[in-house]
Amino acid sequence: MVNPFLFWVVAAITVLPSLALLFARKAVHVAMGVVFAMLGLAVAYIMLAAPFLGMVQIVVYTGAIMMMFVFVLMLIGVKGKESLRESIVGQRWIGILVAVGTGLFLWGVVSRVSFNLRGATEGNPAEIAGALFGRFVVVMETLGFVLIVAAVGALVLTHMPRLVPKHSQKEIAEDRIRVGANPVNKPMPGVYARHNALDVPALGPDGKPIEESISRVLEVRHQMDDQDPYRADKAIEEGDDK
C-alpha cells in the first residue's frame, strides 16, 4: 500500500514541473521541467515495486535523452522570442484537430485493454531485459536511430549559413595593417612587467608601459594602479645612476 502523503508529494514533483511545458518562455526551462517530471515518475515506479522501470526512467530518459536535448539547445542556441506568425495557413486548427483525434483514438484503444495483474506483483529485470533485447531488439534499435536522426536533423535545420566568407588569419592581419591598427594582438597586462596584476600595464622593449594592455573597463572604473613603481626604464636609470 502506497503512503498517501508520499503519493501526493511525488504527484506534486511530477505535475508542477510539467506545467513548464505550457508556461515557461525559455526552452532550457522547459527541458529542466521535463527532467524533474521524469524524476517524479521514476520515484512513482519505485513506490509501485517496479525498481527496474524507475532506474531505467532515470538512466535512460533523464540521464541520456533529456541531457542530449539540453546539449542540443546549448549547441544550436534558441532565441528568446519566436515569431507567432503562422507559416502555414490554418496550421493551428489542423494541429488541434489532429491532437483531439489522436486523444480519442488512444482513449478508445486503452479503454478496451484489460490487465492481468496476477503473479506480477514483483518486477523481474531478467525477463524484461530478455524481452527488450530479444523479441523487441529491432524496436529498441529503431528508437535509438530515430533519436540520433532527430538530434542531427535539429542541427541541420537550425544551421545558419554565413552571409560573408570566413576571413583567414592572413586577411585579418592585412586588414589591421591597412587601417593602421596593431598587426598583432594587444599585449596582456603584466607582460615583461615587475608585477602580473591586471591593473598593471605591460612593458615594451624600452621598459615603458603600454597603455593599450590594460582593459578599458578598468580605465573607465578608475581601477588602474599607479604605473610609476613598475616602470622598468626608471629602474634601469636608477641603477645606472648608482
PDB file of C-alpha atoms in Angstrom:
ATOM      1  CA  MET A   1       0.000   0.000   0.000  1.00  0.00           C
ATOM      2  CA  VAL A   2       1.428   3.345  -1.046  1.00  0.00           C
ATOM      3  CA  ASN A   3       1.587   6.027   1.617  1.00  0.00           C
ATOM      4  CA  PRO A   4      -0.946   8.756   0.639  1.00  0.00           C
ATOM      5  CA  PHE A   5       1.295  11.576   1.852  1.00  0.00           C
ATOM      6  CA  LEU A   6       4.240  10.273  -0.193  1.00  0.00           C
ATOM      7  CA  PHE A   7       1.958   9.844  -3.187  1.00  0.00           C
ATOM      8  CA  TRP A   8       0.861  13.493  -3.131  1.00  0.00           C
ATOM      9  CA  VAL A   9       4.463  14.646  -2.708  1.00  0.00           C
ATOM     10  CA  VAL A  10       5.527  12.649  -5.755  1.00  0.00           C
ATOM     11  CA  ALA A  11       2.464  13.880  -7.646  1.00  0.00           C
ATOM     12  CA  ALA A  12       3.449  17.490  -6.944  1.00  0.00           C
ATOM     13  CA  ILE A  13       7.045  16.820  -8.042  1.00  0.00           C
ATOM     14  CA  THR A  14       5.718  15.315 -11.267  1.00  0.00           C
ATOM     15  CA  VAL A  15       2.832  17.629 -12.176  1.00  0.00           C
ATOM     16  CA  LEU A  16       4.143  21.062 -11.181  1.00  0.00           C
ATOM     17  CA  PRO A  17       7.344  20.937 -13.305  1.00  0.00           C
ATOM     18  CA  SER A  18       5.310  19.631 -16.234  1.00  0.00           C
ATOM     19  CA  LEU A  19       3.438  22.956 -16.264  1.00  0.00           C
ATOM     20  CA  ALA A  20       6.657  24.472 -17.611  1.00  0.00           C
ATOM     21  CA  LEU A  21       5.717  22.938 -20.951  1.00  0.00           C
ATOM     22  CA  LEU A  22       2.806  25.374 -21.091  1.00  0.00           C
ATOM     23  CA  PHE A  23       4.020  28.488 -19.294  1.00  0.00           C
ATOM     24  CA  ALA A  24       7.839  28.590 -19.478  1.00  0.00           C
ATOM     25  CA  ARG A  25       9.209  31.011 -22.062  1.00  0.00           C
ATOM     26  CA  LYS A  26      12.709  29.589 -22.410  1.00  0.00           C
ATOM     27  CA  ALA A  27      13.390  26.197 -23.949  1.00  0.00           C
ATOM     28  CA  VAL A  28      16.020  25.349 -21.330  1.00  0.00           C
ATOM     29  CA  HIS A  29      13.489  25.909 -18.536  1.00  0.00           C
ATOM     30  CA  VAL A  30      11.063  23.619 -20.361  1.00  0.00           C
ATOM     31  CA  ALA A  31      13.735  20.921 -20.610  1.00  0.00           C
ATOM     32  CA  MET A  32      14.559  21.168 -16.902  1.00  0.00           C
ATOM     33  CA  GLY A  33      10.855  20.959 -16.072  1.00  0.00           C
ATOM     34  CA  VAL A  34      10.609  17.721 -18.059  1.00  0.00           C
ATOM     35  CA  VAL A  35      13.666  16.386 -16.218  1.00  0.00           C
ATOM     36  CA  PHE A  36      12.006  16.923 -12.827  1.00  0.00           C
ATOM     37  CA  ALA A  37       8.761  15.397 -14.117  1.00  0.00           C
ATOM     38  CA  MET A  38      10.645  12.292 -15.232  1.00  0.00           C
ATOM     39  CA  LEU A  39      12.350  12.044 -11.855  1.00  0.00           C
ATOM     40  CA  GLY A  40       8.917  12.134 -10.221  1.00  0.00           C
ATOM     41  CA  LEU A  41       7.757   9.306 -12.489  1.00  0.00           C
ATOM     42  CA  ALA A  42      10.835   7.302 -11.544  1.00  0.00           C
ATOM     43  CA  VAL A  43      10.034   7.702  -7.852  1.00  0.00           C
ATOM     44  CA  ALA A  44       6.435   6.637  -8.559  1.00  0.00           C
ATOM     45  CA  TYR A  45       7.648   3.470 -10.314  1.00  0.00           C
ATOM     46  CA  ILE A  46       9.872   2.609  -7.355  1.00  0.00           C
ATOM     47  CA  MET A  47       6.962   3.188  -4.954  1.00  0.00           C
ATOM     48  CA  LEU A  48       4.876   0.722  -7.006  1.00  0.00           C
ATOM     49  CA  ALA A  49       7.506  -2.029  -6.563  1.00  0.00           C
ATOM     50  CA  ALA A  50       8.979  -1.573 -10.047  1.00  0.00           C
ATOM     51  CA  PRO A  51      12.606  -0.592  -9.321  1.00  0.00           C
ATOM     52  CA  PHE A  52      13.813  -1.622 -12.779  1.00  0.00           C
ATOM     53  CA  LEU A  53      11.451   0.808 -14.516  1.00  0.00           C
ATOM     54  CA  GLY A  54      12.422   3.521 -12.043  1.00  0.00           C
ATOM     55  CA  MET A  55      16.130   3.118 -12.735  1.00  0.00           C
ATOM     56  CA  VAL A  56      15.526   2.969 -16.490  1.00  0.00           C
ATOM     57  CA  GLN A  57      13.480   6.148 -16.217  1.00  0.00           C
ATOM     58  CA  ILE A  58      16.410   7.910 -14.507  1.00  0.00           C
ATOM     59  CA  VAL A  59      19.291   6.472 -16.517  1.00  0.00           C
ATOM     60  CA  VAL A  60      17.761   6.414 -19.998  1.00  0.00           C
ATOM     61  CA  TYR A  61      15.237   9.232 -20.130  1.00  0.00           C
ATOM     62  CA  THR A  62      16.524  11.695 -17.541  1.00  0.00           C
ATOM     63  CA  GLY A  63      20.220  10.940 -17.824  1.00  0.00           C
ATOM     64  CA  ALA A  64      20.548  10.369 -21.571  1.00  0.00           C
ATOM     65  CA  ILE A  65      17.671  11.665 -23.666  1.00  0.00           C
ATOM     66  CA  MET A  66      16.947  14.881 -21.753  1.00  0.00           C
ATOM     67  CA  MET A  67      20.627  15.689 -21.302  1.00  0.00           C
ATOM     68  CA  MET A  68      21.071  15.237 -25.041  1.00  0.00           C
ATOM     69  CA  PHE A  69      18.107  17.567 -25.575  1.00  0.00           C
ATOM     70  CA  VAL A  70      19.677  20.204 -23.315  1.00  0.00           C
ATOM     71  CA  PHE A  71      23.018  19.742 -25.083  1.00  0.00           C
ATOM     72  CA  VAL A  72      21.391  20.347 -28.473  1.00  0.00           C
ATOM     73  CA  LEU A  73      19.736  23.500 -27.125  1.00  0.00           C
ATOM     74  CA  MET A  74      23.070  24.762 -25.823  1.00  0.00           C
ATOM     75  CA  LEU A  75      24.784  23.899 -29.103  1.00  0.00           C
ATOM     76  CA  ILE A  76      22.365  25.463 -31.570  1.00  0.00           C
ATOM     77  CA  GLY A  77      21.002  28.230 -29.334  1.00  0.00           C
ATOM     78  CA  VAL A  78      17.370  29.264 -29.084  1.00  0.00           C
ATOM     79  CA  LYS A  79      16.106  32.797 -29.462  1.00  0.00           C
ATOM     80  CA  GLY A  80      14.220  34.265 -26.518  1.00  0.00           C
ATOM     81  CA  LYS A  81      11.330  35.353 -28.692  1.00  0.00           C
ATOM     82  CA  GLU A  82       9.891  33.353 -31.544  1.00  0.00           C
ATOM     83  CA  SER A  83       7.627  34.579 -34.277  1.00  0.00           C
ATOM     84  CA  LEU A  84       3.976  33.721 -33.628  1.00  0.00           C
ATOM     85  CA  ARG A  85       3.052  34.235 -37.253  1.00  0.00           C
ATOM     86  CA  GLU A  86       1.765  31.062 -38.905  1.00  0.00           C
ATOM     87  CA  SER A  87       3.885  29.937 -41.823  1.00  0.00           C
ATOM     88  CA  ILE A  88       1.115  27.567 -42.983  1.00  0.00           C
ATOM     89  CA  VAL A  89      -2.433  28.889 -43.190  1.00  0.00           C
ATOM     90  CA  GLY A  90      -4.713  27.091 -40.723  1.00  0.00           C
ATOM     91  CA  GLN A  91      -1.971  25.003 -39.116  1.00  0.00           C
ATOM     92  CA  ARG A  92      -3.242  25.818 -35.627  1.00  0.00           C
ATOM     93  CA  TRP A  93      -6.683  24.344 -36.304  1.00  0.00           C
ATOM     94  CA  ILE A  94      -5.139  21.385 -38.088  1.00  0.00           C
ATOM     95  CA  GLY A  95      -2.944  20.722 -35.042  1.00  0.00           C
ATOM     96  CA  ILE A  96      -5.930  20.958 -32.691  1.00  0.00           C
ATOM     97  CA  LEU A  97      -7.971  18.508 -34.798  1.00  0.00           C
ATOM     98  CA  VAL A  98      -5.067  16.056 -35.033  1.00  0.00           C
ATOM     99  CA  ALA A  99      -4.485  16.256 -31.256  1.00  0.00           C
ATOM    100  CA  VAL A 100      -8.158  15.684 -30.453  1.00  0.00           C
ATOM    101  CA  GLY A 101      -8.385  12.810 -32.931  1.00  0.00           C
ATOM    102  CA  THR A 102      -5.246  11.175 -31.547  1.00  0.00           C
ATOM    103  CA  GLY A 103      -6.535  11.542 -27.984  1.00  0.00           C
ATOM    104  CA  LEU A 104      -9.878   9.924 -28.866  1.00  0.00           C
ATOM    105  CA  PHE A 105      -8.106   7.106 -30.681  1.00  0.00           C
ATOM    106  CA  LEU A 106      -5.824   6.385 -27.732  1.00  0.00           C
ATOM    107  CA  TRP A 107      -8.729   6.568 -25.293  1.00  0.00           C
ATOM    108  CA  GLY A 108     -10.668   4.051 -27.376  1.00  0.00           C
ATOM    109  CA  VAL A 109      -7.721   1.649 -27.524  1.00  0.00           C
ATOM    110  CA  VAL A 110      -6.727   1.901 -23.859  1.00  0.00           C
ATOM    111  CA  SER A 111     -10.325   1.552 -22.643  1.00  0.00           C
ATOM    112  CA  ARG A 112     -10.568  -1.879 -24.268  1.00  0.00           C
ATOM    113  CA  VAL A 113      -7.319  -3.207 -22.811  1.00  0.00           C
ATOM    114  CA  SER A 114      -7.525  -5.425 -19.741  1.00  0.00           C
ATOM    115  CA  PHE A 115      -4.535  -6.138 -17.498  1.00  0.00           C
ATOM    116  CA  ASN A 116      -3.996  -9.369 -15.639  1.00  0.00           C
ATOM    117  CA  LEU A 117      -2.035  -8.451 -12.501  1.00  0.00           C
ATOM    118  CA  ARG A 118      -1.941 -11.966 -11.013  1.00  0.00           C
ATOM    119  CA  GLY A 119       1.608 -13.074 -10.350  1.00  0.00           C
ATOM    120  CA  ALA A 120       3.055  -9.700 -11.422  1.00  0.00           C
ATOM    121  CA  THR A 121       3.460  -8.071  -8.046  1.00  0.00           C
ATOM    122  CA  GLU A 122       7.294  -8.173  -8.268  1.00  0.00           C
ATOM    123  CA  GLY A 123       9.466  -6.945 -11.104  1.00  0.00           C
ATOM    124  CA  ASN A 124      11.783  -9.292 -12.966  1.00  0.00           C
ATOM    125  CA  PRO A 125      14.593  -7.364 -14.696  1.00  0.00           C
ATOM    126  CA  ALA A 126      15.966 -10.513 -16.325  1.00  0.00           C
ATOM    127  CA  GLU A 127      12.735 -11.240 -18.191  1.00  0.00           C
ATOM    128  CA  ILE A 128      12.300  -7.574 -19.137  1.00  0.00           C
ATOM    129  CA  ALA A 129      15.857  -7.425 -20.492  1.00  0.00           C
ATOM    130  CA  GLY A 130      15.309 -10.643 -22.415  1.00  0.00           C
ATOM    131  CA  ALA A 131      12.139  -9.258 -23.976  1.00  0.00           C
ATOM    132  CA  LEU A 132      13.641  -5.869 -24.856  1.00  0.00           C
ATOM    133  CA  PHE A 133      16.839  -7.237 -26.395  1.00  0.00           C
ATOM    134  CA  GLY A 134      15.276 -10.420 -27.728  1.00  0.00           C
ATOM    135  CA  ARG A 135      11.829 -10.093 -29.273  1.00  0.00           C
ATOM    136  CA  PHE A 136      11.864  -6.284 -29.392  1.00  0.00           C
ATOM    137  CA  VAL A 137      15.515  -5.680 -30.257  1.00  0.00           C
ATOM    138  CA  VAL A 138      14.589  -4.203 -33.656  1.00  0.00           C
ATOM    139  CA  VAL A 139      12.212  -1.770 -31.990  1.00  0.00           C
ATOM    140  CA  MET A 140      14.858  -0.679 -29.456  1.00  0.00           C
ATOM    141  CA  GLU A 141      17.500  -0.143 -32.139  1.00  0.00           C
ATOM    142  CA  THR A 142      14.984   1.743 -34.284  1.00  0.00           C
ATOM    143  CA  LEU A 143      14.154   4.093 -31.402  1.00  0.00           C
ATOM    144  CA  GLY A 144      17.838   4.814 -30.853  1.00  0.00           C
ATOM    145  CA  PHE A 145      18.273   5.522 -34.561  1.00  0.00           C
ATOM    146  CA  VAL A 146      15.276   7.854 -34.554  1.00  0.00           C
ATOM    147  CA  LEU A 147      16.683   9.815 -31.600  1.00  0.00           C
ATOM    148  CA  ILE A 148      20.039  10.261 -33.335  1.00  0.00           C
ATOM    149  CA  VAL A 149      18.331  11.353 -36.555  1.00  0.00           C
ATOM    150  CA  ALA A 150      16.231  13.853 -34.593  1.00  0.00           C
ATOM    151  CA  ALA A 151      19.314  15.406 -32.973  1.00  0.00           C
ATOM    152  CA  VAL A 152      21.209  15.619 -36.272  1.00  0.00           C
ATOM    153  CA  GLY A 153      18.107  16.984 -38.016  1.00  0.00           C
ATOM    154  CA  ALA A 154      17.768  19.727 -35.400  1.00  0.00           C
ATOM    155  CA  LEU A 155      21.376  20.755 -36.016  1.00  0.00           C
ATOM    156  CA  VAL A 156      20.876  20.793 -39.787  1.00  0.00           C
ATOM    157  CA  LEU A 157      17.603  22.732 -39.691  1.00  0.00           C
ATOM    158  CA  THR A 158      18.946  25.398 -37.331  1.00  0.00           C
ATOM    159  CA  HIS A 159      22.266  25.852 -39.102  1.00  0.00           C
ATOM    160  CA  MET A 160      22.612  29.402 -40.369  1.00  0.00           C
ATOM    161  CA  PRO A 161      24.764  29.786 -43.483  1.00  0.00           C
ATOM    162  CA  ARG A 162      27.392  32.521 -43.485  1.00  0.00           C
ATOM    163  CA  LEU A 163      26.433  35.742 -45.232  1.00  0.00           C
ATOM    164  CA  VAL A 164      30.076  36.533 -45.943  1.00  0.00           C
ATOM    165  CA  PRO A 165      33.022  34.154 -46.386  1.00  0.00           C
ATOM    166  CA  LYS A 166      35.179  33.483 -43.348  1.00  0.00           C
ATOM    167  CA  HIS A 167      38.357  35.566 -43.235  1.00  0.00           C
ATOM    168  CA  SER A 168      41.681  33.797 -42.939  1.00  0.00           C
ATOM    169  CA  GLN A 169      44.364  34.781 -40.442  1.00  0.00           C
ATOM    170  CA  LYS A 170      46.374  36.417 -43.220  1.00  0.00           C
ATOM    171  CA  GLU A 171      43.416  38.550 -44.334  1.00  0.00           C
ATOM    172  CA  ILE A 172      42.728  39.674 -40.754  1.00  0.00           C
ATOM    173  CA  ALA A 173      46.360  40.757 -40.323  1.00  0.00           C
ATOM    174  CA  GLU A 174      46.271  42.628 -43.656  1.00  0.00           C
ATOM    175  CA  ASP A 175      43.087  44.460 -42.616  1.00  0.00           C
ATOM    176  CA  ARG A 176      44.726  45.523 -39.340  1.00  0.00           C
ATOM    177  CA  ILE A 177      47.750  46.923 -41.140  1.00  0.00           C
ATOM    178  CA  ARG A 178      45.569  48.650 -43.726  1.00  0.00           C
ATOM    179  CA  VAL A 179      43.683  50.665 -41.068  1.00  0.00           C
ATOM    180  CA  GLY A 180      46.821  51.383 -39.063  1.00  0.00           C
ATOM    181  CA  ALA A 181      45.956  49.137 -36.127  1.00  0.00           C
ATOM    182  CA  ASN A 182      48.322  46.920 -34.195  1.00  0.00           C
ATOM    183  CA  PRO A 183      49.156  43.981 -36.530  1.00  0.00           C
ATOM    184  CA  VAL A 184      49.292  41.570 -33.589  1.00  0.00           C
ATOM    185  CA  ASN A 185      47.099  41.035 -30.579  1.00  0.00           C
ATOM    186  CA  LYS A 186      47.334  43.511 -27.743  1.00  0.00           C
ATOM    187  CA  PRO A 187      49.858  42.562 -25.053  1.00  0.00           C
ATOM    188  CA  MET A 188      48.447  41.150 -21.863  1.00  0.00           C
ATOM    189  CA  PRO A 189      48.751  43.122 -18.610  1.00  0.00           C
ATOM    190  CA  GLY A 190      51.862  42.370 -16.627  1.00  0.00           C
ATOM    191  CA  VAL A 191      53.902  41.065 -19.587  1.00  0.00           C
ATOM    192  CA  TYR A 192      57.598  41.879 -19.101  1.00  0.00           C
ATOM    193  CA  ALA A 193      56.490  43.924 -16.085  1.00  0.00           C
ATOM    194  CA  ARG A 194      57.515  43.861 -12.475  1.00  0.00           C
ATOM    195  CA  HIS A 195      54.017  42.770 -11.454  1.00  0.00           C
ATOM    196  CA  ASN A 196      51.475  40.407 -13.052  1.00  0.00           C
ATOM    197  CA  ALA A 197      48.237  42.106 -11.920  1.00  0.00           C
ATOM    198  CA  LEU A 198      45.535  43.026 -14.435  1.00  0.00           C
ATOM    199  CA  ASP A 199      45.705  46.688 -13.470  1.00  0.00           C
ATOM    200  CA  VAL A 200      49.435  46.955 -14.231  1.00  0.00           C
ATOM    201  CA  PRO A 201      50.338  47.664 -17.871  1.00  0.00           C
ATOM    202  CA  ALA A 202      52.715  45.575 -19.892  1.00  0.00           C
ATOM    203  CA  LEU A 203      56.192  46.905 -20.636  1.00  0.00           C
ATOM    204  CA  GLY A 204      57.699  47.416 -24.059  1.00  0.00           C
ATOM    205  CA  PRO A 205      61.281  46.604 -25.069  1.00  0.00           C
ATOM    206  CA  ASP A 206      62.317  50.080 -23.894  1.00  0.00           C
ATOM    207  CA  GLY A 207      60.848  49.491 -20.451  1.00  0.00           C
ATOM    208  CA  LYS A 208      57.981  51.962 -20.879  1.00  0.00           C
ATOM    209  CA  PRO A 209      54.403  50.922 -20.033  1.00  0.00           C
ATOM    210  CA  ILE A 210      51.993  50.075 -22.857  1.00  0.00           C
ATOM    211  CA  GLU A 211      48.668  51.774 -22.155  1.00  0.00           C
ATOM    212  CA  GLU A 212      46.705  49.539 -24.530  1.00  0.00           C
ATOM    213  CA  SER A 213      47.439  46.432 -22.476  1.00  0.00           C
ATOM    214  CA  ILE A 214      45.005  47.427 -19.704  1.00  0.00           C
ATOM    215  CA  SER A 215      41.317  46.726 -20.187  1.00  0.00           C
ATOM    216  CA  ARG A 216      39.154  49.740 -20.978  1.00  0.00           C
ATOM    217  CA  VAL A 217      36.739  48.600 -18.289  1.00  0.00           C
ATOM    218  CA  LEU A 218      39.374  49.201 -15.622  1.00  0.00           C
ATOM    219  CA  GLU A 219      40.171  52.596 -17.132  1.00  0.00           C
ATOM    220  CA  VAL A 220      36.511  53.653 -17.041  1.00  0.00           C
ATOM    221  CA  ARG A 221      36.176  52.471 -13.448  1.00  0.00           C
ATOM    222  CA  HIS A 222      39.441  54.194 -12.473  1.00  0.00           C
ATOM    223  CA  GLN A 223      40.791  50.931 -11.102  1.00  0.00           C
ATOM    224  CA  MET A 224      44.248  51.229 -12.664  1.00  0.00           C
ATOM    225  CA  ASP A 225      47.244  51.046 -10.374  1.00  0.00           C
ATOM    226  CA  ASP A 226      49.966  53.673 -10.373  1.00  0.00           C
ATOM    227  CA  GLN A 227      52.421  52.821 -13.133  1.00  0.00           C
ATOM    228  CA  ASP A 228      55.484  54.617 -11.819  1.00  0.00           C
ATOM    229  CA  PRO A 229      56.582  51.945  -9.300  1.00  0.00           C
ATOM    230  CA  TYR A 230      56.526  49.314 -12.076  1.00  0.00           C
ATOM    231  CA  ARG A 231      58.369  51.225 -14.821  1.00  0.00           C
ATOM    232  CA  ALA A 232      61.439  49.289 -15.906  1.00  0.00           C
ATOM    233  CA  ASP A 233      63.024  52.262 -17.644  1.00  0.00           C
ATOM    234  CA  LYS A 234      63.188  54.230 -14.384  1.00  0.00           C
ATOM    235  CA  ALA A 235      64.592  51.223 -12.566  1.00  0.00           C
ATOM    236  CA  ILE A 236      67.319  50.947 -15.192  1.00  0.00           C
ATOM    237  CA  GLU A 237      68.092  54.661 -14.938  1.00  0.00           C
ATOM    238  CA  GLU A 238      68.244  54.472 -11.145  1.00  0.00           C
ATOM    239  CA  GLY A 239      70.625  51.540 -11.393  1.00  0.00           C
ATOM    240  CA  ASP A 240      72.852  53.422 -13.811  1.00  0.00           C
ATOM    241  CA  ASP A 241      72.914  56.468 -11.508  1.00  0.00           C
ATOM    242  CA  LYS A 242      74.036  54.335  -8.606  1.00  0.00           C
TER     243      LYS A 242
END
